[in-house]
Short mmCIF file of C-alpha atoms in Angstrom, two decimals:
data_model
loop_
_atom_site.label_atom_id
_atom_site.label_comp_id
_atom_site.label_asym_id
_atom_site.label_seq_id
_atom_site.Cartn_x
_atom_site.Cartn_y
_atom_site.Cartn_z
CA MET A 1362 38.82 26.77 -13.63
CA ASN A 1363 36.63 24.72 -15.26
CA ALA A 1364 33.79 21.88 -14.39
CA GLY A 1365 36.13 19.13 -15.31
CA ARG A 1366 38.96 20.55 -12.81
CA LYS A 1367 37.45 21.53 -10.31
CA TRP A 1368 36.08 17.48 -10.10
CA MET A 1369 39.83 16.36 -10.74
CA LEU A 1370 40.91 17.73 -7.99
CA PHE A 1371 38.22 16.71 -5.80
CA LEU A 1372 39.12 13.72 -6.74
CA VAL A 1373 42.94 13.70 -6.13
CA ALA A 1374 42.53 15.76 -1.96
CA GLY A 1375 40.00 12.50 -1.52
CA ALA A 1376 42.41 10.08 -3.06
CA LEU A 1377 45.51 11.68 -0.46
CA LEU A 1378 43.31 11.85 2.43
CA ALA A 1379 42.46 7.89 2.49
CA ILE A 1380 45.60 7.49 1.59
CA ALA A 1381 46.81 9.69 4.72
CA ALA A 1382 44.19 7.63 7.48
CA ARG A 1383 45.59 4.44 6.25
CA SER A 1384 49.05 4.78 7.16
CA PHE A 1385 48.26 6.83 10.30
CA ASP A 1386 48.48 5.07 13.90
CA TRP A 1387 44.83 6.23 14.68
CA THR A 1388 44.94 3.43 17.63
CA ARG A 1389 47.71 5.45 19.81
CA ILE A 1390 44.86 8.39 19.30
CA ILE A 1391 42.63 6.78 20.60
CA GLU A 1392 44.08 4.42 22.75
CA LEU A 1393 45.75 8.46 24.56
CA ARG A 1394 42.30 10.17 24.19
CA ARG A 1395 41.68 7.05 27.08
CA THR A 1396 44.34 6.94 29.57
CA PRO A 1397 44.01 10.46 31.14
CA ALA A 1398 48.16 12.15 31.20
CA SER A 1399 49.11 11.23 34.83
CA GLU A 1400 48.97 7.78 34.34
CA THR A 1401 49.59 5.34 31.78
CA PRO A 1402 47.65 1.54 30.98
CA PRO A 1403 48.53 -0.98 32.76
CA PRO A 1404 50.67 -4.33 30.43
CA PRO A 1405 48.34 -7.45 30.03
CA PRO A 1406 49.76 -10.18 32.56
CA GLN A 1407 52.70 -12.29 30.76
CA ASP A 1408 51.74 -15.78 31.74
CA ALA A 1409 49.15 -17.98 34.06
CA LYS A 1410 51.54 -18.09 37.12
CA ALA A 1411 51.42 -13.93 36.68
CA ARG A 1412 47.29 -14.22 36.16
CA ARG A 1413 46.68 -17.08 39.28
CA GLY A 1414 48.92 -14.41 42.03
CA ARG A 1415 46.64 -11.86 40.72
CA ALA A 1416 43.94 -14.32 41.28
CA GLY A 1417 44.85 -15.26 44.67
CA LYS A 1418 45.92 -12.27 46.80
CA SER A 1419 41.49 -11.56 45.40
CA ALA A 1420 40.12 -13.75 46.49
CA GLN A 1421 42.59 -12.98 50.12
CA ARG A 1422 41.30 -9.48 50.54
CA ALA A 1423 37.38 -10.77 49.85
CA THR A 1424 37.29 -13.39 52.62
CA SER A 1425 39.41 -10.90 54.91
CA SER A 1426 36.91 -8.48 54.45
CA PRO A 1427 34.78 -7.01 57.69
CA GLY A 1428 31.58 -8.82 58.40
CA ARG A 1429 32.39 -12.22 56.63
CA ALA A 1430 34.84 -15.39 58.19
CA ALA A 1431 36.55 -17.20 56.15
CA PRO A 1432 35.64 -20.22 55.69
CA GLU A 1433 37.44 -22.72 56.97
CA PRO A 1434 39.26 -25.84 55.34
CA GLY A 1435 37.58 -28.50 54.39
CA ALA A 1436 34.10 -26.25 55.71
CA ALA A 1437 30.90 -25.36 53.09
CA ALA A 1438 30.73 -22.18 52.03
CA PRO A 1439 28.49 -19.93 53.10
CA GLN A 1440 24.60 -19.90 51.43
CA GLU A 1441 23.70 -15.93 49.47
CA SER A 1442 20.56 -15.18 50.70
CA PRO A 1443 18.64 -16.24 46.43
CA GLN A 1444 17.92 -12.45 45.85
CA ARG A 1445 20.55 -10.97 46.98
CA ASP A 1446 22.93 -13.65 44.38
CA GLN A 1447 20.29 -12.06 41.97
CA ALA A 1448 20.96 -8.03 42.71
CA ALA A 1449 24.34 -9.41 41.50
CA ALA A 1450 24.49 -11.05 39.57
CA ALA A 1451 22.15 -8.13 37.35
CA PRO A 1452 24.83 -6.36 36.10
CA GLU A 1453 26.00 -9.46 34.39
CA THR A 1454 23.22 -10.26 32.69
CA PRO A 1455 22.99 -9.42 29.12
CA ALA A 1456 19.94 -8.66 27.41
CA ARG A 1457 18.04 -10.24 25.30
CA ARG A 1458 19.23 -11.49 21.72
CA ASP A 1459 15.93 -8.68 20.44
CA ASP A 1460 17.36 -5.99 21.93
CA PRO A 1461 20.84 -3.32 20.04
CA ALA A 1462 22.53 -2.79 22.93
CA ALA A 1463 23.06 -6.15 23.11
CA SER A 1464 25.65 -6.45 19.93
CA ASN A 1465 27.12 -3.92 21.79
CA SER A 1466 28.13 -4.82 25.04
CA ARG A 1467 30.43 -7.44 24.21
CA PRO A 1468 30.99 -7.23 20.13
CA ASP A 1469 33.72 -9.91 20.68
CA ALA A 1470 31.82 -12.48 22.54
CA GLY A 1471 29.02 -14.42 20.36
CA PRO A 1472 25.57 -15.53 20.89
CA GLU A 1473 26.54 -19.28 23.03
CA SER A 1474 28.67 -17.33 25.37
CA ARG A 1475 27.03 -14.56 26.38
CA GLU A 1476 23.99 -16.87 27.52
CA ALA A 1477 25.47 -18.66 29.44
CA GLU A 1478 27.73 -15.80 31.19
CA ALA A 1479 24.11 -15.46 34.47
CA PRO A 1480 21.08 -16.56 34.21
CA LEU A 1481 18.39 -14.21 33.12
CA PRO A 1482 15.81 -13.18 35.41
CA PRO A 1483 12.86 -14.33 36.65
CA GLY A 1484 9.37 -14.34 33.65
CA VAL A 1485 11.93 -13.31 30.94
CA ALA A 1486 12.15 -15.93 28.26
CA LEU A 1487 15.14 -15.41 25.95
CA ILE A 1488 14.16 -15.50 22.14
CA ARG A 1489 16.26 -18.07 19.56
CA PRO A 1490 15.78 -17.03 15.88
CA GLU A 1491 15.07 -19.62 13.15
CA PRO A 1492 18.67 -21.31 11.85
CA ARG A 1493 18.93 -20.60 7.87
CA ARG A 1494 19.28 -23.26 5.85
CA ASP A 1495 20.07 -21.71 2.76
CA ASN A 1496 21.44 -18.43 1.69
CA SER A 1497 19.20 -17.83 -0.69
CA GLN A 1498 16.32 -15.01 -0.63
CA PRO A 1499 14.20 -15.99 1.97
CA GLY A 1500 11.66 -12.93 2.41
CA LYS A 1501 10.98 -13.45 -1.65
CA GLN A 1502 9.98 -17.46 -0.16
CA ALA A 1503 7.78 -15.96 1.61
CA LYS A 1504 6.59 -13.52 -0.52
CA GLY A 1505 5.77 -15.88 -3.68
CA LYS A 1506 4.56 -19.02 -0.23
CA SER A 1507 1.35 -15.69 0.65
CA ALA A 1508 1.41 -15.00 -3.83
CA ALA A 1509 0.27 -17.98 -4.38
CA ALA A 1510 -2.19 -18.57 -1.12
CA ALA A 1511 -3.93 -15.44 -2.32
CA ALA A 1512 -4.35 -16.67 -5.72
CA SER A 1513 -5.87 -19.55 -4.11
CA LEU A 1514 -8.48 -17.51 -2.42
CA VAL A 1515 -12.13 -18.71 -3.66
CA TRP A 1516 -15.60 -17.55 -2.66
CA PRO A 1517 -17.72 -18.48 -2.09
CA LEU A 1518 -15.59 -21.34 0.55
CA PRO A 1519 -15.16 -24.96 -0.27
CA PRO A 1520 -17.60 -27.21 -0.91
CA GLU A 1521 -19.48 -24.41 -3.03
CA ALA A 1522 -18.78 -24.39 -6.19
CA PRO A 1523 -16.01 -20.73 -7.04
CA ARG A 1524 -17.89 -17.76 -8.31
CA ILE A 1525 -15.59 -15.80 -7.17
CA ARG A 1526 -11.62 -15.98 -7.07
CA TYR A 1527 -9.36 -13.97 -6.64
CA LEU A 1528 -6.82 -13.07 -9.16
CA THR A 1529 -4.44 -9.86 -9.16
CA SER A 1530 -3.42 -6.05 -6.42
CA TYR A 1531 -2.06 -2.46 -8.39
CA HIS A 1532 0.10 -1.11 -6.47
CA GLY A 1533 1.75 1.00 -8.85
CA ILE A 1534 5.24 1.30 -10.51
CA GLY A 1535 5.92 -1.28 -7.82
CA ASP A 1536 4.13 -3.97 -9.76
CA PHE A 1537 6.07 -3.76 -12.94
CA SER A 1538 8.90 -2.21 -12.70
CA THR A 1539 11.86 -2.19 -9.07
CA LYS A 1540 14.41 0.86 -10.54
CA LYS A 1541 15.82 2.70 -8.00
CA PRO A 1542 18.50 5.78 -7.92
CA GLY A 1543 22.02 4.37 -8.37
CA ARG A 1544 24.13 4.39 -5.38
CA TRP A 1545 26.96 6.99 -7.32
CA LYS A 1546 24.24 9.20 -7.58
CA THR A 1547 22.62 9.31 -5.27
CA LEU A 1548 26.18 10.12 -2.79
CA LEU A 1549 26.91 12.93 -5.26
CA PHE A 1550 23.24 14.67 -5.56
CA GLY A 1551 21.64 13.17 -2.43
CA LYS A 1552 18.09 11.30 -2.13
CA GLU A 1553 15.18 13.25 -3.69
CA ASP A 1554 12.79 14.93 -2.11
CA PRO A 1555 9.92 12.73 -2.05
CA THR A 1556 7.69 16.17 -2.46
CA ALA A 1557 9.13 17.15 -5.31
CA ARG A 1558 7.67 15.08 -7.70
CA LYS A 1559 4.18 12.75 -7.40
CA SER A 1560 3.85 9.88 -6.13
CA ASP A 1561 4.62 7.03 -8.07
CA THR A 1562 2.70 4.82 -5.92
CA MET A 1563 -1.02 4.45 -5.14
CA VAL A 1564 -2.35 6.52 -1.81
CA LYS A 1565 -5.96 6.48 -2.73
CA PRO A 1566 -7.28 5.20 -5.38
CA TYR A 1567 -10.96 5.57 -5.81
CA GLY A 1568 -11.95 5.70 -9.44
CA VAL A 1569 -11.37 2.57 -11.86
CA ALA A 1570 -12.16 1.83 -15.56
CA VAL A 1571 -10.06 -0.11 -18.12
CA SER A 1572 -9.79 -0.34 -21.95
CA PRO A 1573 -11.05 -2.49 -25.28
CA ASN A 1574 -6.83 -3.12 -24.65
CA GLY A 1575 -6.35 -4.14 -21.10
CA ARG A 1576 -5.42 -1.17 -19.99
CA VAL A 1577 -5.93 0.18 -16.49
CA TYR A 1578 -6.64 3.98 -15.04
CA VAL A 1579 -6.70 4.77 -11.84
CA THR A 1580 -7.45 7.94 -10.52
CA ASP A 1581 -5.70 8.84 -7.01
CA THR A 1582 -7.29 11.89 -5.49
CA ALA A 1583 -4.31 11.73 -3.22
CA ALA A 1584 -1.13 11.35 -5.35
CA ARG A 1585 -3.33 13.85 -8.05
CA ARG A 1586 -2.05 11.13 -10.43
CA VAL A 1587 -3.65 8.60 -12.90
CA PHE A 1588 -2.15 5.90 -13.32
CA VAL A 1589 -2.39 4.12 -16.77
CA LEU A 1590 -1.52 0.44 -15.89
CA ASP A 1591 -0.55 -1.93 -19.12
CA PRO A 1592 0.19 -5.56 -17.59
CA ASP A 1593 1.01 -7.16 -20.98
CA ALA A 1594 3.56 -4.99 -21.57
CA LYS A 1595 4.20 -4.45 -17.72
CA THR A 1596 4.06 -0.78 -18.09
CA VAL A 1597 3.30 2.23 -15.76
CA THR A 1598 2.28 5.43 -17.27
CA PHE A 1599 0.42 8.86 -16.44
CA LEU A 1600 -2.47 11.07 -18.35
CA GLY A 1601 -2.89 14.90 -17.19
CA GLU A 1602 0.65 15.65 -16.15
CA LYS A 1603 0.64 18.95 -18.70
CA GLY A 1604 -0.34 20.81 -20.36
CA PRO A 1605 -4.29 22.29 -20.49
CA GLY A 1606 -5.66 19.20 -19.55
CA LYS A 1607 -3.59 18.86 -16.85
CA LEU A 1608 -5.23 17.43 -14.38
CA THR A 1609 -5.30 18.64 -10.28
CA LYS A 1610 -7.34 15.36 -8.52
CA PRO A 1611 -8.91 13.01 -10.43
CA ILE A 1612 -11.63 11.58 -8.73
CA GLY A 1613 -13.72 9.27 -12.30
CA VAL A 1614 -12.39 7.92 -15.17
CA ALA A 1615 -13.70 6.30 -17.55
CA ILE A 1616 -13.33 4.98 -21.73
CA ASP A 1617 -15.61 5.41 -24.90
CA ASP A 1618 -15.06 1.90 -27.86
CA GLU A 1619 -12.84 4.45 -29.39
CA GLY A 1620 -9.99 5.01 -26.97
CA LYS A 1621 -11.27 8.44 -25.34
CA VAL A 1622 -10.30 8.38 -21.77
CA PHE A 1623 -13.09 11.36 -20.01
CA VAL A 1624 -11.57 12.07 -16.38
CA ALA A 1625 -13.63 14.47 -13.68
CA ASP A 1626 -11.59 15.81 -11.85
CA GLY A 1627 -13.38 17.61 -8.31
CA SER A 1628 -11.36 20.31 -7.59
CA LEU A 1629 -11.21 22.35 -12.04
CA ASN A 1630 -15.18 20.49 -11.38
CA ARG A 1631 -14.58 19.46 -15.22
CA VAL A 1632 -14.27 17.22 -17.13
CA PHE A 1633 -11.44 16.32 -19.46
CA ALA A 1634 -11.24 14.35 -22.24
CA TYR A 1635 -8.21 13.20 -23.69
CA GLY A 1636 -7.57 10.93 -27.22
CA PRO A 1637 -5.66 7.69 -27.46
CA ASP A 1638 -2.38 9.64 -27.64
CA ALA A 1639 -3.20 10.83 -24.76
CA ASN A 1640 -3.44 14.45 -25.79
CA LEU A 1641 -6.95 16.05 -24.31
CA VAL A 1642 -9.68 16.50 -27.24
CA PHE A 1643 -11.92 18.58 -25.55
CA GLY A 1644 -13.42 19.63 -22.09
CA ILE A 1645 -16.81 19.34 -20.73
CA GLY A 1646 -18.64 21.74 -18.24
CA HIS A 1647 -19.13 25.62 -18.25
CA GLU A 1648 -18.28 27.98 -15.49
CA GLY A 1649 -20.65 26.70 -12.68
CA GLU A 1650 -22.10 23.42 -14.69
CA LEU A 1651 -20.65 21.27 -12.22
CA LYS A 1652 -20.21 21.38 -8.41
CA ASN A 1653 -18.63 18.13 -7.60
CA PRO A 1654 -17.64 16.21 -9.99
CA SER A 1655 -17.40 12.48 -9.27
CA GLY A 1656 -18.24 9.17 -10.64
CA VAL A 1657 -18.55 8.94 -15.08
CA ALA A 1658 -19.56 5.71 -17.10
CA VAL A 1659 -19.62 5.56 -20.87
CA ASP A 1660 -23.07 4.18 -23.00
CA PRO A 1661 -20.57 2.75 -26.30
CA VAL A 1662 -23.85 2.41 -28.56
CA ASN A 1663 -25.39 5.83 -27.47
CA LYS A 1664 -22.88 7.79 -27.39
CA ARG A 1665 -23.41 8.95 -24.52
CA LEU A 1666 -20.58 10.45 -20.85
CA TYR A 1667 -22.61 9.95 -17.71
CA VAL A 1668 -21.47 12.35 -15.05
CA ALA A 1669 -22.62 11.68 -11.44
CA ASP A 1670 -22.50 15.33 -9.89
CA SER A 1671 -22.66 14.90 -5.96
CA ALA A 1672 -23.10 18.34 -4.24
CA LYS A 1673 -26.69 18.73 -7.21
CA HIS A 1674 -27.72 15.29 -6.66
CA HIS A 1675 -28.48 14.93 -9.93
CA VAL A 1676 -26.63 12.79 -13.12
CA ILE A 1677 -25.35 14.84 -15.99
CA ALA A 1678 -25.51 13.13 -19.98
CA TYR A 1679 -23.15 14.04 -22.85
CA SER A 1680 -21.99 13.28 -26.43
CA THR A 1681 -18.90 11.77 -26.33
CA VAL A 1682 -18.32 13.06 -29.79
CA ASP A 1683 -18.34 16.62 -28.39
CA GLY A 1684 -18.85 17.29 -25.39
CA ALA A 1685 -22.45 18.45 -25.97
CA ARG A 1686 -25.15 18.52 -23.36
CA VAL A 1687 -27.13 16.13 -23.18
CA ARG A 1688 -29.86 16.57 -20.50
CA VAL A 1689 -30.15 16.01 -16.55
CA ILE A 1690 -31.23 13.01 -14.33
CA GLY A 1691 -32.81 13.75 -11.82
CA GLU A 1692 -33.17 16.05 -8.23
CA ARG A 1693 -33.15 15.53 -4.40
CA GLY A 1694 -34.63 13.86 -2.26
CA GLY A 1695 -34.92 10.02 -2.02
CA HIS A 1696 -38.43 8.91 -4.52
CA PRO A 1697 -38.08 6.94 -7.69
CA GLY A 1698 -35.40 9.21 -9.51
CA GLN A 1699 -34.03 11.34 -7.13
CA PHE A 1700 -31.05 11.46 -5.79
CA ASN A 1701 -28.98 11.97 -2.22
CA PHE A 1702 -25.06 12.67 -2.82
CA PRO A 1703 -25.76 10.37 -5.81
CA THR A 1704 -21.39 8.78 -7.02
CA ASN A 1705 -20.87 6.02 -9.23
CA LEU A 1706 -22.18 4.94 -11.87
CA PHE A 1707 -22.09 2.41 -14.43
CA VAL A 1708 -23.44 1.64 -18.01
CA ASP A 1709 -24.53 -1.97 -18.32
CA ARG A 1710 -24.22 -3.84 -22.70
CA HIS A 1711 -27.58 -3.10 -22.79
CA GLY A 1712 -27.14 0.76 -21.95
CA ARG A 1713 -28.43 0.76 -18.56
CA LEU A 1714 -26.94 3.36 -16.80
CA TYR A 1715 -26.97 2.71 -12.88
CA VAL A 1716 -26.10 4.82 -10.36
CA ALA A 1717 -24.88 4.51 -5.76
CA ASP A 1718 -27.02 6.94 -5.21
CA THR A 1719 -25.44 6.90 -1.54
CA LEU A 1720 -26.88 8.70 1.44
CA ASN A 1721 -30.29 6.96 0.11
CA PHE A 1722 -29.09 3.72 0.26
CA ARG A 1723 -29.96 2.33 -2.66
CA VAL A 1724 -29.04 1.44 -6.75
CA GLN A 1725 -30.83 2.90 -9.02
CA ILE A 1726 -31.18 2.33 -12.64
CA PHE A 1727 -32.22 4.02 -15.47
CA ASP A 1728 -33.14 2.55 -19.48
CA ALA A 1729 -30.77 5.42 -22.65
CA ASP A 1730 -34.54 7.60 -21.78
CA GLY A 1731 -33.69 8.77 -18.72
CA LYS A 1732 -36.47 6.96 -16.96
CA VAL A 1733 -36.61 4.92 -14.10
CA ILE A 1734 -36.14 1.07 -14.07
CA LYS A 1735 -35.97 -0.33 -10.77
CA THR A 1736 -34.77 0.59 -7.25
CA PHE A 1737 -32.74 -1.81 -4.79
CA GLY A 1738 -31.61 -1.62 -1.70
CA THR A 1739 -32.08 -0.32 2.07
CA GLN A 1740 -30.31 0.80 4.64
CA GLY A 1741 -28.60 -1.75 7.11
CA ASP A 1742 -25.36 -3.58 9.24
CA ALA A 1743 -27.06 -7.26 7.53
CA PRO A 1744 -25.98 -9.24 4.74
CA GLY A 1745 -28.61 -7.82 2.17
CA THR A 1746 -28.55 -3.98 2.97
CA LEU A 1747 -26.50 -1.17 2.15
CA ASN A 1748 -25.16 1.00 4.02
CA ARG A 1749 -22.49 3.45 2.38
CA PRO A 1750 -22.81 2.13 -1.46
CA LYS A 1751 -20.08 3.22 -3.06
CA GLY A 1752 -19.07 1.78 -6.85
CA VAL A 1753 -21.15 -0.18 -9.24
CA GLY A 1754 -20.60 -2.76 -11.60
CA VAL A 1755 -22.42 -5.68 -13.62
CA ASP A 1756 -20.73 -8.35 -15.21
CA SER A 1757 -21.86 -10.58 -18.33
CA GLU A 1758 -25.05 -12.37 -16.80
CA GLY A 1759 -26.21 -9.40 -15.43
CA HIS A 1760 -25.46 -9.61 -11.60
CA VAL A 1761 -24.72 -6.36 -9.81
CA TYR A 1762 -21.53 -5.32 -7.77
CA ILE A 1763 -21.93 -2.70 -5.04
CA ALA A 1764 -18.84 -1.87 -3.13
CA ASP A 1765 -19.90 -0.53 0.81
CA SER A 1766 -17.46 1.60 2.39
CA SER A 1767 -18.94 0.77 5.69
CA PHE A 1768 -18.67 -2.90 4.89
CA ASN A 1769 -15.59 -2.62 3.44
CA ASN A 1770 -17.09 -5.38 0.89
CA PHE A 1771 -18.75 -6.37 -2.05
CA GLN A 1772 -21.72 -7.84 -2.61
CA ILE A 1773 -22.98 -9.56 -5.45
CA PHE A 1774 -27.04 -9.12 -6.67
CA ASP A 1775 -29.50 -10.87 -8.85
CA THR A 1776 -31.48 -8.47 -11.59
CA ASP A 1777 -34.36 -8.20 -8.87
CA GLY A 1778 -31.98 -6.76 -5.95
CA ARG A 1779 -31.43 -10.52 -4.04
CA LEU A 1780 -28.61 -11.28 -2.37
CA LEU A 1781 -25.84 -13.95 -3.74
CA LEU A 1782 -23.42 -13.87 -2.42
CA PHE A 1783 -20.71 -10.72 -0.62
CA VAL A 1784 -17.02 -11.10 -1.00
CA GLY A 1785 -14.39 -9.78 1.63
CA SER A 1786 -13.31 -7.91 4.53
CA GLY A 1787 -11.86 -4.97 6.57
CA GLY A 1788 -8.35 -5.97 6.74
CA SER A 1789 -5.85 -5.94 4.02
CA GLY A 1790 -5.00 -8.81 2.92
CA PRO A 1791 -5.61 -10.22 -0.19
CA GLY A 1792 -10.06 -9.63 0.16
CA GLU A 1793 -9.73 -7.72 2.27
CA PHE A 1794 -10.07 -3.55 2.57
CA TRP A 1795 -10.33 -0.60 4.36
CA LEU A 1796 -12.26 1.68 3.06
CA PRO A 1797 -13.75 0.62 -1.32
CA ALA A 1798 -15.03 2.79 -3.31
CA GLY A 1799 -14.80 2.72 -7.90
CA LEU A 1800 -15.14 -0.92 -8.34
CA ASN A 1801 -16.08 -1.61 -12.14
CA VAL A 1802 -16.23 -4.52 -14.42
CA ASP A 1803 -14.59 -5.60 -17.84
CA ALA A 1804 -16.16 -7.63 -20.62
CA ARG A 1805 -13.67 -10.43 -19.16
CA ASP A 1806 -15.88 -10.02 -16.50
CA ARG A 1807 -13.40 -9.63 -13.68
CA ILE A 1808 -14.63 -7.14 -10.83
CA TYR A 1809 -11.57 -4.52 -10.37
CA VAL A 1810 -12.39 -2.75 -6.85
CA ALA A 1811 -10.70 0.75 -5.58
CA ASP A 1812 -9.50 -0.24 -2.27
CA GLN A 1813 -8.29 3.70 -1.01
CA GLY A 1814 -6.72 2.12 2.36
CA ASN A 1815 -5.16 0.05 1.65
CA ALA A 1816 -4.22 1.67 -1.52
CA ARG A 1817 -4.36 -0.41 -4.51
CA VAL A 1818 -6.49 -1.55 -6.74
CA GLN A 1819 -7.53 -5.20 -6.24
CA VAL A 1820 -8.72 -7.59 -8.88
CA PHE A 1821 -11.38 -10.62 -8.41
CA GLN A 1822 -12.64 -13.51 -11.16
CA TYR A 1823 -15.99 -14.11 -11.93
CA VAL A 1824 -16.10 -17.24 -12.46
CA ARG A 1825 -19.30 -19.75 -15.11
CA SER A 1826 -20.71 -21.67 -13.45
CA SER A 1827 -20.17 -24.89 -15.11
CA SER A 1828 -23.09 -25.94 -18.09
CA PRO A 1829 -24.91 -29.71 -16.76
#
């Protein structure tokens, strides 16, 4: 029997079962199951007279019960203690509106009738939901209001002139598409196993880079993917998913002016270069050359790729043309030009290399020849100090941005290391952070921060001061 005939028989059998279910008197079966075989359900009262008769007999039995005297005509009813009244009424007290059991106990009674049945116990307040005034989608309205409020976030606060403005946040494929599996596909084949495929949303983003055409590349060490977000085309694709350049744990990412994308893999201890067509061009790192590559940065002027190796406490420069090794910068130590777990890198438009020297609690600046130019930063817990500097970037005016995972913010310094402004605090709202990591500043002075704990990338705009 072929598959087509099997499906036809299956559909016919389902239709017959549905017809039988609709024509059968299921209420009779339910009533028989509720009533013992030796009993029959009592007939309902035929009229109001019968109901009054039963009510009178019940009242007579209640007044003639032992220990309680029947009241004389015209006498006041005996007063019960409040505690006894409250205890007697307790079983009849309706559940709170937010209790799921309330909706199941009396399905035929509305909220108003349940509230009027008995008083609530002392100290219990009834929560009344606000009435919905229209049939529009309130969730989307609230989301729109939140987005509008977030769009007005600026630093510093008024009346000071704004210098940093919040723009948006990226989470993954849901930013541009909300397509879900069809209902019939889910019914026939069941829900997809979430462990069978990689996550389409960010889990723990670390590195971020922006291409000349505006595409945002985000490495995610937990999702083990490189997200490629195109805000103009409103698409999300992925890089290094198959073939010889398949990634295992992408961590650092950088892009040159020719469109080559360099991704450091923390598990394979390699750096892979992909062309504009997303195909592998070459790999960097011989056996044992890299121990724990993390941040990467590109110098487009001198055709250099810098790779920070946090385990070996140095930075290696490679050629972006063929991946040949050029030089090694630094060694472990605390003096200028030495490192203690360097993590992230950035190259400004003048070819200067900025290194987040994380456990030396500072940022070091080098020239194109690998010579140290300047070092700034001290450990502390006050604004202007550093504790876990991670991401680093520089805007078009030379301001240095440093994301600190301990402070849950990023700070802005001038070229001499003086604090100008800090942005953010701990939290999950717009402009708040939880363990920020990588940071990048693009050609439009937009600041991208990988917000690890909140599984997103937040985008800010540097606002240039108006000319006098």
